[in-house]
CSV table of C-alpha atoms and ligand atoms in Angstrom, one decimal:
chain,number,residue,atom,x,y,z
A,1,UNK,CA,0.0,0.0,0.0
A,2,UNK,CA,1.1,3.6,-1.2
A,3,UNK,CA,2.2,5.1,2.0
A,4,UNK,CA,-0.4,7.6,3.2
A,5,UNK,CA,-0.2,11.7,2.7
A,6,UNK,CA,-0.6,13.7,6.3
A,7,UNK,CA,-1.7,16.7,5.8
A,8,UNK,CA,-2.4,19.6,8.2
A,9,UNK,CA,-5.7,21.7,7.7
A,10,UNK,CA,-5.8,25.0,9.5
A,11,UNK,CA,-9.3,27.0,9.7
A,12,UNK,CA,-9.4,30.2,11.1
A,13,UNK,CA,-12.6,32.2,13.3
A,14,UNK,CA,-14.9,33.2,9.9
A,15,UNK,CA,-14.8,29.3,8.7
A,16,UNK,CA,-16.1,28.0,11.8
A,17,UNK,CA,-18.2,30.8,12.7
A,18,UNK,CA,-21.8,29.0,12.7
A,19,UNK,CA,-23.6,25.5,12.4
A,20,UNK,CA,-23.9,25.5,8.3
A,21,UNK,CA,-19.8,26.4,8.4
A,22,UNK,CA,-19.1,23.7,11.0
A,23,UNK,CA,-21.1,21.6,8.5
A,24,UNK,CA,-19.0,22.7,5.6
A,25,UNK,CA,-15.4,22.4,7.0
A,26,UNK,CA,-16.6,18.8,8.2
A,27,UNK,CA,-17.2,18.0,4.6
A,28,UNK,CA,-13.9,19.7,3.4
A,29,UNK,CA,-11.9,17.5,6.1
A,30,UNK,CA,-13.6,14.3,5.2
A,31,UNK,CA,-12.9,14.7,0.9
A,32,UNK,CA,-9.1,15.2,2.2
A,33,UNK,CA,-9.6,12.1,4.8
A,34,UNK,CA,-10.8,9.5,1.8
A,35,UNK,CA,-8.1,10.2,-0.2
A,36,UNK,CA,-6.5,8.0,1.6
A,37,UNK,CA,-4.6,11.1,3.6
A,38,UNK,CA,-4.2,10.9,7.8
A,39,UNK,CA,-5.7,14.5,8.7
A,40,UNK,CA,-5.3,16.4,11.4
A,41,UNK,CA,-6.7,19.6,11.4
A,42,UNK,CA,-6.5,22.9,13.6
A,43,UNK,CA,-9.2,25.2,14.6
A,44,UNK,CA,-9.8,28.9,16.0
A,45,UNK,CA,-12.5,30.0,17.7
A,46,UNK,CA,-15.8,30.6,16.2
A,47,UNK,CA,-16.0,34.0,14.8
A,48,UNK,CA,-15.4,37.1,17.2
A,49,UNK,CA,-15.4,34.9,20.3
A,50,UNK,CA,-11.6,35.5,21.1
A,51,UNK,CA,-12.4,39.4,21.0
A,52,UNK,CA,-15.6,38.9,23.3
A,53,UNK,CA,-14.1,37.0,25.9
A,54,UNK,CA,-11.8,39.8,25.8
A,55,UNK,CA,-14.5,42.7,26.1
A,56,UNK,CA,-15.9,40.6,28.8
A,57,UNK,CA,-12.7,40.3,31.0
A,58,UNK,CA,-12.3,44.0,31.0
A,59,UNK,CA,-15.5,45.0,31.5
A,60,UNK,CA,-14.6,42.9,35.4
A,61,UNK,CA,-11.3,44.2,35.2
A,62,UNK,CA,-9.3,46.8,34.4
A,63,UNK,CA,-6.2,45.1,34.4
A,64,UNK,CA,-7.1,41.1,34.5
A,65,UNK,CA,-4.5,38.9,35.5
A,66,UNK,CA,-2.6,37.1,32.2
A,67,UNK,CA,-3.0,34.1,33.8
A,68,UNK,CA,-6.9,34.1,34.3
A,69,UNK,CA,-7.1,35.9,30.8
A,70,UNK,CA,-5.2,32.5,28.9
A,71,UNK,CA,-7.2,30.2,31.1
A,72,UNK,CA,-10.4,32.4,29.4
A,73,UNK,CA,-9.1,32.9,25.7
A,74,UNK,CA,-7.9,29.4,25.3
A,75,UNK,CA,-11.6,28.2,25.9
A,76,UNK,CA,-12.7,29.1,22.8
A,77,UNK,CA,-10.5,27.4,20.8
A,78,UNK,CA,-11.6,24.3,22.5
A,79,UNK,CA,-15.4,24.6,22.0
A,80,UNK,CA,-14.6,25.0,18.1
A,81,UNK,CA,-12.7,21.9,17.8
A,82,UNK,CA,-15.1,19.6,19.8
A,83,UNK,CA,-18.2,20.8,17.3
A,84,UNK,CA,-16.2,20.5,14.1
A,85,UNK,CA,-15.4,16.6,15.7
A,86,UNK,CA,-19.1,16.6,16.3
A,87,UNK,CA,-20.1,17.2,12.6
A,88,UNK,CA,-17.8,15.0,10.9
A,89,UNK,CA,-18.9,12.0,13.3
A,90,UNK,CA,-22.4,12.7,12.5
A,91,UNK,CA,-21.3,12.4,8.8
A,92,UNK,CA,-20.3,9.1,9.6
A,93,UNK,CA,-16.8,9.1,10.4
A,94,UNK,CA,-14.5,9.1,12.8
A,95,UNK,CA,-12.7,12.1,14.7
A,96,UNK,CA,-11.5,13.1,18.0
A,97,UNK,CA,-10.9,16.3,19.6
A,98,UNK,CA,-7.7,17.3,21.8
A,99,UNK,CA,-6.7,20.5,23.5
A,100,UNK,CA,-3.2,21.8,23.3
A,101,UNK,CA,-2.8,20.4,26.3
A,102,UNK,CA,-3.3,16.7,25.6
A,103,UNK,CA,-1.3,16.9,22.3
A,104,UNK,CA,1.6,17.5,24.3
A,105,UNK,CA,2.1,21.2,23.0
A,106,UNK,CA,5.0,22.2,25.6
A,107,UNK,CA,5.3,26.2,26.0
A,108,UNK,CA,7.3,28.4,28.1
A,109,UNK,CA,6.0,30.1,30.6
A,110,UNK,CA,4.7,33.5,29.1
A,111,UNK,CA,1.2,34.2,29.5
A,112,UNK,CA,-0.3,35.3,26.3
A,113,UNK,CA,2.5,35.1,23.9
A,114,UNK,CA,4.0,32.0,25.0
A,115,UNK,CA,6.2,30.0,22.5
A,116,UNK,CA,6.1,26.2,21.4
A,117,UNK,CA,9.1,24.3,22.6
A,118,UNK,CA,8.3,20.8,21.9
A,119,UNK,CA,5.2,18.6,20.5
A,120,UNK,CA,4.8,15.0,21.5
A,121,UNK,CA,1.7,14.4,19.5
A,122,UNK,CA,1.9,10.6,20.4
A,123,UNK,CA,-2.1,10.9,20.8
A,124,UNK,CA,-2.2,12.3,17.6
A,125,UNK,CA,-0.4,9.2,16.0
A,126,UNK,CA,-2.1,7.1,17.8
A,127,UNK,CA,-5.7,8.6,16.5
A,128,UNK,CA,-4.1,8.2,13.0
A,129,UNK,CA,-3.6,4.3,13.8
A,130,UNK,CA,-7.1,4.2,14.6
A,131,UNK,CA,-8.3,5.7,11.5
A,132,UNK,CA,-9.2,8.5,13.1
A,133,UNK,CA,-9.1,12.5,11.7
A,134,UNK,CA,-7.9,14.3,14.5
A,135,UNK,CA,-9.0,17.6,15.8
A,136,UNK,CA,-6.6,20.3,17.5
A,137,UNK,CA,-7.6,22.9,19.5
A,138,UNK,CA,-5.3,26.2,18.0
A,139,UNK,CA,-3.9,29.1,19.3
A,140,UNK,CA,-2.8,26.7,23.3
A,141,UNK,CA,-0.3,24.7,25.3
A,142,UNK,CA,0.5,24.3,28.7
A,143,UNK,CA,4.0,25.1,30.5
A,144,UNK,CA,6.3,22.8,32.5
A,145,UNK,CA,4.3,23.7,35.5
A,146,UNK,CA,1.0,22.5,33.7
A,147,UNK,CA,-0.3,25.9,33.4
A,148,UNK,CA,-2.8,26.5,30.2
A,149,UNK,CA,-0.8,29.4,28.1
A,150,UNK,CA,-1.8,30.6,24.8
A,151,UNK,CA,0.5,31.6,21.4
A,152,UNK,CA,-0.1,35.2,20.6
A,153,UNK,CA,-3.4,36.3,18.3
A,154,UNK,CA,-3.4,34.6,15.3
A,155,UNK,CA,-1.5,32.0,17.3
A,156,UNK,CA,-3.7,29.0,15.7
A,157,UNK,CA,-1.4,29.1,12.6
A,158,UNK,CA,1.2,28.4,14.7
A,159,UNK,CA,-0.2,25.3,16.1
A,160,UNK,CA,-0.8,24.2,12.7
A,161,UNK,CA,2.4,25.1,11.2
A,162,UNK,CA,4.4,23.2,14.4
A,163,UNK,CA,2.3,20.3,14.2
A,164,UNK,CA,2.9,19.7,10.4
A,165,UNK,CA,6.3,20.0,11.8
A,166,UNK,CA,5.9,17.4,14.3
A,167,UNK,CA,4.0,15.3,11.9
A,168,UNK,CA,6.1,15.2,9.2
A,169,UNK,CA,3.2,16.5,7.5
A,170,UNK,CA,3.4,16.5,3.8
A,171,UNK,CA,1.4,19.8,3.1
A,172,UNK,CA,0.0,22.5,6.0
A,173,UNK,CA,-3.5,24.3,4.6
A,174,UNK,CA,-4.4,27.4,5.5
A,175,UNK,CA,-7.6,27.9,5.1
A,176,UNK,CA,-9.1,31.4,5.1
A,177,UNK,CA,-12.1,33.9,3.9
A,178,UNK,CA,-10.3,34.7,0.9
A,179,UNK,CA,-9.0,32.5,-1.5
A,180,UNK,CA,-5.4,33.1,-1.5
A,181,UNK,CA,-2.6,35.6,-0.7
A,182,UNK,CA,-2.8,38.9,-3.3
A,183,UNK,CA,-0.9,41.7,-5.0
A,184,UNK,CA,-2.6,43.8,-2.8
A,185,UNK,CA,-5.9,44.2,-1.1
A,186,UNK,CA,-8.8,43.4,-3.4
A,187,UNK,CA,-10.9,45.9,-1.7
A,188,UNK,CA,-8.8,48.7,-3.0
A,189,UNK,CA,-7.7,47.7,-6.1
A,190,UNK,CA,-10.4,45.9,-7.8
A,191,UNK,CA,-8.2,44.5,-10.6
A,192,UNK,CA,-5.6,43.1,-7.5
A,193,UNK,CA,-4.4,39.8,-9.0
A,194,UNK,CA,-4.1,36.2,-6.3
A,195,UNK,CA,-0.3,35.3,-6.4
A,196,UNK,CA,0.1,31.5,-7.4
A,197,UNK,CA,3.3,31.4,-5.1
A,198,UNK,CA,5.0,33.8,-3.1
A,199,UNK,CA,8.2,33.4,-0.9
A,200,UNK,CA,8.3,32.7,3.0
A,201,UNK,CA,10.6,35.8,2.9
A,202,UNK,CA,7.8,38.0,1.1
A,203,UNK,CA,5.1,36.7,3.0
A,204,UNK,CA,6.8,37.8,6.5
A,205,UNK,CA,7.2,41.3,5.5
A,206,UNK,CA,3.5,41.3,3.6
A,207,UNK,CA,2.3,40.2,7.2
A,208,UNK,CA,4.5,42.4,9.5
A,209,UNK,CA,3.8,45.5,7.1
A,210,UNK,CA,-0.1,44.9,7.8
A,211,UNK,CA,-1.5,42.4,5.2
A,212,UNK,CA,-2.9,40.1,7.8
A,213,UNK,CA,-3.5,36.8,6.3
A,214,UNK,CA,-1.3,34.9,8.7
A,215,UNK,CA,0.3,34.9,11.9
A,216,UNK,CA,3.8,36.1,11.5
A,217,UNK,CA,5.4,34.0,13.8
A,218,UNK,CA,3.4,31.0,11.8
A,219,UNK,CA,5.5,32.1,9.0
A,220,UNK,CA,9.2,32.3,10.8
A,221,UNK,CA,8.7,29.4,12.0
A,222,UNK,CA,7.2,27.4,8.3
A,223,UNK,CA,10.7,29.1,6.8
A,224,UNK,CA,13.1,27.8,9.6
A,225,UNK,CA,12.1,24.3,8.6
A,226,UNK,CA,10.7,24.9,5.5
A,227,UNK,CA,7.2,23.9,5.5
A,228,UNK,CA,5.2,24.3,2.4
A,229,UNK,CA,2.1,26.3,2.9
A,230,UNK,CA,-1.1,26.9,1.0
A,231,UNK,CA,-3.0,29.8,1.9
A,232,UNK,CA,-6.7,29.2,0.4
A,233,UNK,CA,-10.7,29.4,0.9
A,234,UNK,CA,-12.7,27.0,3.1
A,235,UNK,CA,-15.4,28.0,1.0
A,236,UNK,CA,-14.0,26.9,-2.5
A,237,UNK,CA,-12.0,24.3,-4.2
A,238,UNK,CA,-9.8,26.8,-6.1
A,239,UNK,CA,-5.8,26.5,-5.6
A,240,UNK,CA,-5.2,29.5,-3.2
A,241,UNK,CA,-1.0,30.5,-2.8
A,242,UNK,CA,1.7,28.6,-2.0
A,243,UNK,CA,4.4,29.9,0.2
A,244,UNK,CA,7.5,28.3,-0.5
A,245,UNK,CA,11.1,29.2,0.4
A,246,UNK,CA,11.8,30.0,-3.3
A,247,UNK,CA,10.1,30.3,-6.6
A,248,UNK,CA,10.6,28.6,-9.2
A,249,UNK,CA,10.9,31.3,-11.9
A,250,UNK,CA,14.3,31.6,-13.0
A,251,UNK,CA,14.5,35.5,-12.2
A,252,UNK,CA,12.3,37.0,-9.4
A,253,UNK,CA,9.9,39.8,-11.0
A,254,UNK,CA,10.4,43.0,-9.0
A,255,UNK,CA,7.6,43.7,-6.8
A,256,UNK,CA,5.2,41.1,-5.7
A,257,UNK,CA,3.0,43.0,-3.7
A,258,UNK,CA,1.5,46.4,-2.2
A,259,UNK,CA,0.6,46.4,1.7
A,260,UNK,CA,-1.0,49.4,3.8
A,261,UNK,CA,-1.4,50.4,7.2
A,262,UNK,CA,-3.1,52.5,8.6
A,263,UNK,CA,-2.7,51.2,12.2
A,264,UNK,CA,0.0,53.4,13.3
A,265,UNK,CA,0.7,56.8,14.7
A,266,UNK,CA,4.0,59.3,14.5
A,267,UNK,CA,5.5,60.5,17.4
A,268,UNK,CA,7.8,63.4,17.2
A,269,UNK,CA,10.2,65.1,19.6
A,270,UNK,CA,11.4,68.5,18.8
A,271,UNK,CA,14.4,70.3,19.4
A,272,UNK,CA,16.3,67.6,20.9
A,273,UNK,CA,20.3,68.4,21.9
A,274,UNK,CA,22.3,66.8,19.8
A,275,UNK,CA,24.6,65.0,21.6
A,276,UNK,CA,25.8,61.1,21.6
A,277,UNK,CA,23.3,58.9,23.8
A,278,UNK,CA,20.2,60.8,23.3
A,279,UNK,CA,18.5,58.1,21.0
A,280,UNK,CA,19.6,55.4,23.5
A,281,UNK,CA,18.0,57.1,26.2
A,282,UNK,CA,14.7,57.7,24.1
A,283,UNK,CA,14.0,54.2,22.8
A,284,UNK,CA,15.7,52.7,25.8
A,285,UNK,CA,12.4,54.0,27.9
A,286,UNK,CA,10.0,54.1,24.8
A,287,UNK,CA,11.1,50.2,25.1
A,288,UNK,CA,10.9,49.8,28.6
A,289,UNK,CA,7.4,50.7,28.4
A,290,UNK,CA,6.4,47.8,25.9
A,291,UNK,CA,6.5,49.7,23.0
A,292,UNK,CA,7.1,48.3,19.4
A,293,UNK,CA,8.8,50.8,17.5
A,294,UNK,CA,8.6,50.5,14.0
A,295,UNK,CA,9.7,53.2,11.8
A,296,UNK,CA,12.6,55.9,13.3
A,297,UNK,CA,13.4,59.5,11.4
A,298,UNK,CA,15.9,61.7,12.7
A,299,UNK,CA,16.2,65.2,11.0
A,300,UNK,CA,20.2,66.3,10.4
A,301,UNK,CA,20.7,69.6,12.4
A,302,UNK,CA,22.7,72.6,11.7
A,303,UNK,CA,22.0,74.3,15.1
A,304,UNK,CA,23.0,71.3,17.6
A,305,UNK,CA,19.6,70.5,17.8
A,306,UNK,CA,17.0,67.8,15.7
A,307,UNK,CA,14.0,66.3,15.6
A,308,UNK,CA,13.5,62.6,15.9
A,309,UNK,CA,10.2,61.4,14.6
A,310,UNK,CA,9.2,57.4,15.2
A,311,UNK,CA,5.8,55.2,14.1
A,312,UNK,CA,4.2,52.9,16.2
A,313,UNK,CA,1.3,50.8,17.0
A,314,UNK,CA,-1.9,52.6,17.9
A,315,UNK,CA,-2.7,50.5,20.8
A,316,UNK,CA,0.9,51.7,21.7
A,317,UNK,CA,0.3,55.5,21.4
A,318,UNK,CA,-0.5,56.7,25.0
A,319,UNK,CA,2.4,54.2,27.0
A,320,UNK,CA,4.5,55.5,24.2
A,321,UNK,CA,4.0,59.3,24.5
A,322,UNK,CA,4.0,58.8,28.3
A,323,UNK,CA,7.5,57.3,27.8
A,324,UNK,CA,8.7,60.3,25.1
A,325,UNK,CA,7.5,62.9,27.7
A,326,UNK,CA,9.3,61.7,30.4
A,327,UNK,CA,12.8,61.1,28.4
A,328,UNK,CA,12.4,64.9,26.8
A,329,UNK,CA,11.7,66.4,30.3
A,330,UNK,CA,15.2,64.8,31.3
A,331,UNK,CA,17.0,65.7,28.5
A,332,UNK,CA,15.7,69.4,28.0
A,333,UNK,CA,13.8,69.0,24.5
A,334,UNK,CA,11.1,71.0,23.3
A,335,UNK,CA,7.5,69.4,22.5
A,336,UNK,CA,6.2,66.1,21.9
A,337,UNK,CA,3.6,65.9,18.7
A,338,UNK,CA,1.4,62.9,17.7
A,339,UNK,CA,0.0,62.6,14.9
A,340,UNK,CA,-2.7,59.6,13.7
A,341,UNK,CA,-3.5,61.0,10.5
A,342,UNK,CA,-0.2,58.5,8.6
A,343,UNK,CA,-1.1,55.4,6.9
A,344,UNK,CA,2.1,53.2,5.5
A,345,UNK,CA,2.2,52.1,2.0
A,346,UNK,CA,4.8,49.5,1.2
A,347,UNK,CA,5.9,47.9,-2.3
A,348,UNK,CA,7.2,44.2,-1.3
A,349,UNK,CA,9.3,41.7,-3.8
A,350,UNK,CA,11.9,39.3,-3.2
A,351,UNK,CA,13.3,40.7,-7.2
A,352,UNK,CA,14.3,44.0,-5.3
A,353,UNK,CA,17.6,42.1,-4.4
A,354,UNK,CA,18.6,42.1,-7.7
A,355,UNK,CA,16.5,44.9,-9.4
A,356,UNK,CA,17.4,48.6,-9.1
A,357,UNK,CA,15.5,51.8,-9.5
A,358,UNK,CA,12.6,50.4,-7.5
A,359,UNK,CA,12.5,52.8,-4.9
A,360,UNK,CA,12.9,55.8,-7.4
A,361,UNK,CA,9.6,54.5,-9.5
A,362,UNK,CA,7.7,54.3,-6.0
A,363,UNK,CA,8.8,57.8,-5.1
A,364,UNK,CA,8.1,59.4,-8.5
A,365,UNK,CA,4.5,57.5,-9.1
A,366,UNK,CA,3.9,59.0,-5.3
A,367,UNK,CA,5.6,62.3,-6.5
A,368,UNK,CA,3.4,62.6,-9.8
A,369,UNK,CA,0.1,61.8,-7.7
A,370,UNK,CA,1.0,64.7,-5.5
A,371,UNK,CA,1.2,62.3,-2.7
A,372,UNK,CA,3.4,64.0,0.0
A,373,UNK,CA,6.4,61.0,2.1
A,374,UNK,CA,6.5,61.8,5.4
A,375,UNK,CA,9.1,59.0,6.3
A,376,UNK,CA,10.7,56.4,4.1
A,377,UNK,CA,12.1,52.8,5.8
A,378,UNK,CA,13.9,50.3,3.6
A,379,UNK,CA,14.5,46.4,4.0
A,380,UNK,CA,16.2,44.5,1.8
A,381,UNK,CA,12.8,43.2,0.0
A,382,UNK,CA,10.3,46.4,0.8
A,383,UNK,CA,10.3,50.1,0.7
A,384,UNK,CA,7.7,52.1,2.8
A,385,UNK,CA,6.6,55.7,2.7
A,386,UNK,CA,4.3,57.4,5.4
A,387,UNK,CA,1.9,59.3,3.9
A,388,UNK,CA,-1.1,61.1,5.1
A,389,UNK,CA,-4.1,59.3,5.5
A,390,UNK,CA,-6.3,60.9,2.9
A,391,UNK,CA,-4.4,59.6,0.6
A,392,UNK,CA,-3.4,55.9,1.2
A,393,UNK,CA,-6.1,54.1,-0.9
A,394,UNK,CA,-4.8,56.4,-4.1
A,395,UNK,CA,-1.2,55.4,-3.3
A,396,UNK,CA,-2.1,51.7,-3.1
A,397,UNK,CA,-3.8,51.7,-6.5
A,398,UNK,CA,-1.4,54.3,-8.3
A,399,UNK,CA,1.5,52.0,-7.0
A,400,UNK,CA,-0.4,48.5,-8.1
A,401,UNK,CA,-0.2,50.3,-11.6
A,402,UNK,CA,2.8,51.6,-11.6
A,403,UNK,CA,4.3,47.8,-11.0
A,404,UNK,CA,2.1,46.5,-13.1
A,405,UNK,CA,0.8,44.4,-10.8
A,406,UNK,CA,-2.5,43.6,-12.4
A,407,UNK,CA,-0.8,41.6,-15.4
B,501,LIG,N1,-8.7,32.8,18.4
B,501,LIG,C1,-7.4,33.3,18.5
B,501,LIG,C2,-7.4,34.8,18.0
B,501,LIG,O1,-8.5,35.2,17.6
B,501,LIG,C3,-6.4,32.5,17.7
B,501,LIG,C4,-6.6,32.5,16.2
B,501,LIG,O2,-7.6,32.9,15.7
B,501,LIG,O3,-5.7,32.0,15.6
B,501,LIG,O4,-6.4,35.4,18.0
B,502,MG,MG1,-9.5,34.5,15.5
């Protein structure tokens, strides 16, 4: 006998979200099971449920302990995976559910964004023996002290992506809303075209810059030991995107994809002294306090003074200015702005290794479209600009065009 295909099938919230989607993924799982395939499959919670256990906490609490609050967010994970075992049994075959916890999904100890250090998944093996699809409970583990944690939001991907890991798992399915990974966000750009494949490398900045089809961490982790991934719908049997650690065109195009955010704010602090140490001291509290900083602009200065201007998360805004204040009272600078009227447009493509001129066609289509840059940031496969708000949707689609990204 041919020796049998295991595959790892990831749905997230929207796919699970109510009793005729329950019924659907059931019927998606079992095609893949009679293929002759051992399945085990990874769920999130139903819908908004995560968020709303969320709302719920802090409406009891303002500050509720992590502990209690991963006891409480893992729960939901574990009601989705016992009703999609549910359906497929009533469909006449056999499944079992597991929690994190019985798979042997070994975290350390940090409430809320703990990380996966080792996956027995003997049970899982076992189920597999017994003809069994298996069903996982996403986004949990449990630490050496037997304490429920969870992986982050978004952290279901991750279970999935470390159990095809421990599996051996030939393929790891994503399955989403949308039916694949895109030049840029259909929503905007109308004529926005699905990606057949698109690099590990790609994907992590697409994600990190705001294009949230997957966990990022999902995605280190898939690169480090190279596990094939295909993004696609729960809802269709179209080919979504393949994220692979390299294409196999013989020369990368230039840019892949065009990503916005508009989830972050500016920060500025005026008329700092210019004098070695300054920037340690700034980001060395902004840090302290938590803060993710993402994008950092310092002016040159004639006069021994500058201005140092950095983005970060919105949720991050008010420990963030709290931090900036108390660093500029120290040091003797003038005021501290904010502003939450920037969005970030970024142009993404493994091809910019090898391809010049990129960033001068992004700046001139911008420039042309009288579409002021606030701040540019660089990596070696993405340029972004912060622009003003008004105009991010225009520089998304004059920027698809300008790449040619709808061909
Ligand atoms: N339910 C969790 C969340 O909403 C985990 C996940 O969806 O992957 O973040
Ligand atoms: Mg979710």
């Amino acid at each position: 006998m041919k020796k049998k295909f295991t595959v790892v099938m990831k749905f997230g919230g929207s796919s699970v979200a109510n009793v005729e989607r329950i019924q659907n993924v059931a019927r998606r799982i079992i095609d893949t099971k009679t293929t002759n395939n051992n399945v085990a499959v990874v769920v999130s919670a139903m819908g908004d449920t995560t968020d709303e256990f969320e709302e719920l906490a802090f409406k009891l609490s303002k500050n509720p302990s992590t502990r209690e609050m991963d006891m409480l967010m893992s729960t939901g994970e574990q009601i989705s995976c016992a009703l999609v075992a549910i359906a497929i049994e009533e469909l006449g075959h056999k499944a079992i559910s597991f929690t994190g916890n019985q798979v042997g999904i070994l975290t350390d100890g940090e409430y809320s964004k703990a990380k996966i250090q080792t996956i027995s998944g003997d049970c899982i093996k076992k189920a597999f023996a017994e003809g069994k699809i298996v069903i996982v409970a996403g986004f949990q583990g449990v630490d050496s002290k037997n304490e429920i944690t969870t992986l982050g939001r978004g952290g279901s991907d991750l279970t999935a992506v470390a159990l095809a890991k421990a599996l051996d798992a030939d393929v790891c399915e994503i399955f989403t809303d949308v039916t694949g990974i895109y030049t840029t966000d259909p929503r905007i750009v109308k004529d926005a075209k699905k990606l057949k494949e698109i690099t590990f490398d790609e994907m992590l900045e697409m994600a990190s810059l705001g294009a949230q089809v997957m966990q990022a961490r999902s995605i280190e982790v898939a690169k480090r030991f190279n596990i094939p991934l295909h993004v696609r719908s729960s809802l269709s049997k179209e080919e979504g995107t393949m994220i692979v650690k390299k294409l196999e065109k013989i020369e990368d195009i230039c840019v892949t994809g065009v990503t916005l955010n508009k989830n972050e704010v500016k920060i500025t602090i005026c008329a700092v002294p210019d004098k070695p140490g300054i920037a340690a001291q700034l980001f060395g509290e902004v840090s302290k306090a938590g803060v993710n900083v993402d994008l950092i602009v310092q002016n040159v200065s004639h006069t021994k003074q500058t201005d140092i201007s950095f983005t970060a998360p919105k949720a991050d805004l008010s420990k963030a200015l709290d931090a900036t204040r108390k660093v500029a009272a120290k040091i003797g600078a003038g005021d501290v702005l904010e502003s939450s009227n920037i969005a970030r447009v970024s142009i993404v493509g493994s091809g910019m290794r090898s391809h010049h001129g990129i960033a001068a066609t992004m700046f001139k289509t911008l420039a042309d479209n009288k579409i002021n840059i606030d701040m540019i940031s660089t990596s070696e496969i993405s340029i972004s600009c912060i622009i003003n708000k008004e105009d991010a949707e225009k520089a998304v689609t004059v920027l698809h065009k300008a790449f040619e990204l709808e061909k």
